[in-house]
Tab-separated table of C-alpha atoms in Angstrom:
chain	number	residue	atom	x	y	z
A	1	UNK	CA	-15.458	15.089	42.739
A	2	UNK	CA	-15.535	18.010	39.611
A	3	UNK	CA	-18.176	20.684	39.508
A	4	UNK	CA	-17.666	21.493	35.737
A	5	UNK	CA	-16.203	21.165	32.689
A	6	UNK	CA	-12.787	22.337	33.894
A	7	UNK	CA	-9.636	19.919	34.038
A	8	UNK	CA	-9.785	16.314	34.016
A	9	UNK	CA	-9.639	15.278	38.042
A	10	UNK	CA	-10.850	11.624	37.697
A	11	UNK	CA	-11.862	8.604	35.727
A	12	UNK	CA	-15.603	9.920	35.065
A	13	UNK	CA	-14.015	12.932	34.010
A	14	UNK	CA	-12.557	11.778	31.350
A	15	UNK	CA	-15.395	9.507	30.167
A	16	UNK	CA	-17.272	12.890	30.103
A	17	UNK	CA	-14.634	14.246	27.811
A	18	UNK	CA	-14.085	11.217	25.949
A	19	UNK	CA	-18.298	11.077	25.079
A	20	UNK	CA	-18.719	14.252	24.278
A	21	UNK	CA	-15.211	14.038	21.875
A	22	UNK	CA	-16.854	10.893	20.335
A	23	UNK	CA	-20.018	13.074	20.248
A	24	UNK	CA	-18.137	15.700	18.078
A	25	UNK	CA	-16.210	13.378	15.547
A	26	UNK	CA	-19.818	11.388	15.096
A	27	UNK	CA	-21.405	15.158	13.971
A	28	UNK	CA	-17.894	15.619	12.459
A	29	UNK	CA	-17.524	12.193	10.511
A	30	UNK	CA	-21.512	12.795	9.250
A	31	UNK	CA	-20.586	15.554	7.427
A	32	UNK	CA	-18.415	12.889	4.995
A	33	UNK	CA	-20.130	9.675	5.187
A	34	UNK	CA	-23.160	10.465	3.031
A	35	UNK	CA	-24.185	13.164	0.872
A	36	UNK	CA	-27.611	11.821	0.800
A	37	UNK	CA	-28.757	11.427	4.341
A	38	UNK	CA	-27.964	13.640	7.524
A	39	UNK	CA	-26.864	11.510	10.564
A	40	UNK	CA	-30.264	11.731	12.161
A	41	UNK	CA	-31.420	10.861	8.304
A	42	UNK	CA	-29.114	7.650	9.075
A	43	UNK	CA	-29.969	7.075	12.616
A	44	UNK	CA	-33.618	7.015	11.193
A	45	UNK	CA	-33.040	4.648	8.556
A	46	UNK	CA	-31.188	2.746	10.694
A	47	UNK	CA	-33.269	1.689	13.367
A	48	UNK	CA	-36.172	1.265	10.958
A	49	UNK	CA	-34.038	-1.278	9.045
A	50	UNK	CA	-33.485	-2.937	12.427
A	51	UNK	CA	-37.636	-2.823	12.999
A	52	UNK	CA	-39.519	-2.858	10.023
A	53	UNK	CA	-43.270	-2.040	10.225
A	54	UNK	CA	-42.494	0.553	13.473
A	55	UNK	CA	-44.832	3.267	14.042
A	56	UNK	CA	-43.354	6.642	13.894
A	57	UNK	CA	-44.001	7.244	17.583
A	58	UNK	CA	-42.109	4.282	18.433
A	59	UNK	CA	-39.447	5.367	16.167
A	60	UNK	CA	-39.264	8.838	17.653
A	61	UNK	CA	-39.060	6.878	21.165
A	62	UNK	CA	-36.429	4.514	19.913
A	63	UNK	CA	-33.813	7.368	18.954
A	64	UNK	CA	-34.870	9.587	21.469
A	65	UNK	CA	-36.148	12.585	19.535
A	66	UNK	CA	-39.546	14.093	20.490
A	67	UNK	CA	-42.564	13.227	17.950
A	68	UNK	CA	-42.923	16.529	16.351
A	69	UNK	CA	-39.220	16.408	15.172
A	70	UNK	CA	-39.644	12.888	14.079
A	71	UNK	CA	-42.681	13.684	12.029
A	72	UNK	CA	-40.616	16.554	10.346
A	73	UNK	CA	-37.809	14.214	9.775
A	74	UNK	CA	-40.011	11.039	8.325
A	75	UNK	CA	-41.931	13.370	5.774
A	76	UNK	CA	-38.805	14.911	4.745
A	77	UNK	CA	-37.438	10.819	4.110
A	78	UNK	CA	-41.109	10.174	2.230
A	79	UNK	CA	-40.508	13.056	-0.020
A	80	UNK	CA	-37.486	11.668	-0.786
A	81	UNK	CA	-38.611	8.381	-1.752
A	82	UNK	CA	-36.809	6.553	1.470
A	83	UNK	CA	-39.597	5.573	3.645
A	84	UNK	CA	-43.525	4.604	3.134
A	85	UNK	CA	-46.515	4.794	5.498
A	86	UNK	CA	-48.485	1.356	5.031
A	87	UNK	CA	-51.826	0.926	6.462
A	88	UNK	CA	-51.458	-1.451	9.381
A	89	UNK	CA	-53.681	-4.165	9.179
A	90	UNK	CA	-54.256	-4.552	12.873
A	91	UNK	CA	-54.937	-1.176	13.346
A	92	UNK	CA	-56.316	0.615	10.106
A	93	UNK	CA	-55.788	4.152	11.408
A	94	UNK	CA	-52.209	4.213	12.357
A	95	UNK	CA	-49.334	3.708	10.300
A	96	UNK	CA	-46.386	1.610	9.543
A	97	UNK	CA	-43.093	2.659	8.247
A	98	UNK	CA	-40.969	0.695	5.819
A	99	UNK	CA	-38.036	1.274	3.756
A	100	UNK	CA	-37.916	1.639	0.074
A	101	UNK	CA	-35.405	-0.190	-2.071
A	102	UNK	CA	-33.865	3.303	-2.520
A	103	UNK	CA	-33.026	3.638	1.424
A	104	UNK	CA	-31.844	0.089	1.749
A	105	UNK	CA	-29.311	1.029	-1.100
A	106	UNK	CA	-28.743	4.315	0.748
A	107	UNK	CA	-28.050	2.639	4.354
A	108	UNK	CA	-25.970	0.282	2.546
A	109	UNK	CA	-23.442	2.839	1.264
A	110	UNK	CA	-23.799	4.807	4.162
A	111	UNK	CA	-23.050	2.018	6.704
A	112	UNK	CA	-19.896	1.215	4.860
A	113	UNK	CA	-18.552	4.418	4.302
A	114	UNK	CA	-18.780	4.318	8.541
A	115	UNK	CA	-17.381	0.958	8.794
A	116	UNK	CA	-14.750	2.851	6.444
A	117	UNK	CA	-13.766	5.645	8.544
A	118	UNK	CA	-14.178	3.383	11.554
A	119	UNK	CA	-11.779	0.688	10.575
A	120	UNK	CA	-9.002	3.411	9.252
A	121	UNK	CA	-9.143	4.960	12.955
A	122	UNK	CA	-8.982	1.803	14.565
A	123	UNK	CA	-6.246	0.420	11.946
A	124	UNK	CA	-3.614	0.298	14.572
A	125	UNK	CA	-5.580	-1.493	17.324
A	126	UNK	CA	-5.102	-4.905	18.101
A	127	UNK	CA	-8.504	-7.362	17.741
A	128	UNK	CA	-8.567	-7.879	21.360
A	129	UNK	CA	-8.342	-3.454	21.288
A	130	UNK	CA	-11.458	-3.270	19.073
A	131	UNK	CA	-13.331	-6.300	20.821
A	132	UNK	CA	-12.363	-4.527	24.455
A	133	UNK	CA	-13.603	-1.265	22.975
A	134	UNK	CA	-16.848	-2.489	21.342
A	135	UNK	CA	-17.449	-4.713	24.482
A	136	UNK	CA	-17.537	-1.436	26.937
A	137	UNK	CA	-19.472	0.610	24.665
A	138	UNK	CA	-21.999	-2.107	24.667
A	139	UNK	CA	-21.800	-2.366	28.783
A	140	UNK	CA	-22.230	1.294	29.160
A	141	UNK	CA	-25.276	1.437	26.938
A	142	UNK	CA	-26.688	-1.411	28.743
A	143	UNK	CA	-27.087	0.108	32.228
A	144	UNK	CA	-30.537	2.131	33.143
A	145	UNK	CA	-30.261	3.940	35.751
A	146	UNK	CA	-33.051	3.774	38.244
A	147	UNK	CA	-36.526	5.610	36.806
A	148	UNK	CA	-35.142	5.551	33.340
A	149	UNK	CA	-35.896	3.152	30.717
A	150	UNK	CA	-34.084	2.488	27.712
A	151	UNK	CA	-36.045	3.332	24.454
A	152	UNK	CA	-36.490	0.090	21.776
A	153	UNK	CA	-33.257	0.061	19.735
A	154	UNK	CA	-31.039	1.579	21.681
């Protein structure tokens, strides 16, 4: 068992290094993907697209950020005309978040660029390798450890 980030000793060390490398690659790619939105913005818009009408507190939980960070990010998205906050008919004190048409366009453009970059990096992979990679990511993401609860949307 490894005690720190030294040279890989086993497969789990390789996975840790792989996850760190993937996170670095995602942040690096985000600089080139969409000039209109950051990676955090894209993540919020993506989850909001998947869950229209979600409340800010639930969106924050879904992307694993605290409420104050979510509030700042959402205020910026609202100022830029990417989201609206509509009164929740079931609870007039609550607001439902929705994407604007502009956000739908920006999200679609950004998503296409993410796809393009992934397709370019995996161009020499077989369909079976792509399926295996996607399946293993999904499998890893589907496991909750005891005492953990995966936020909705992940």
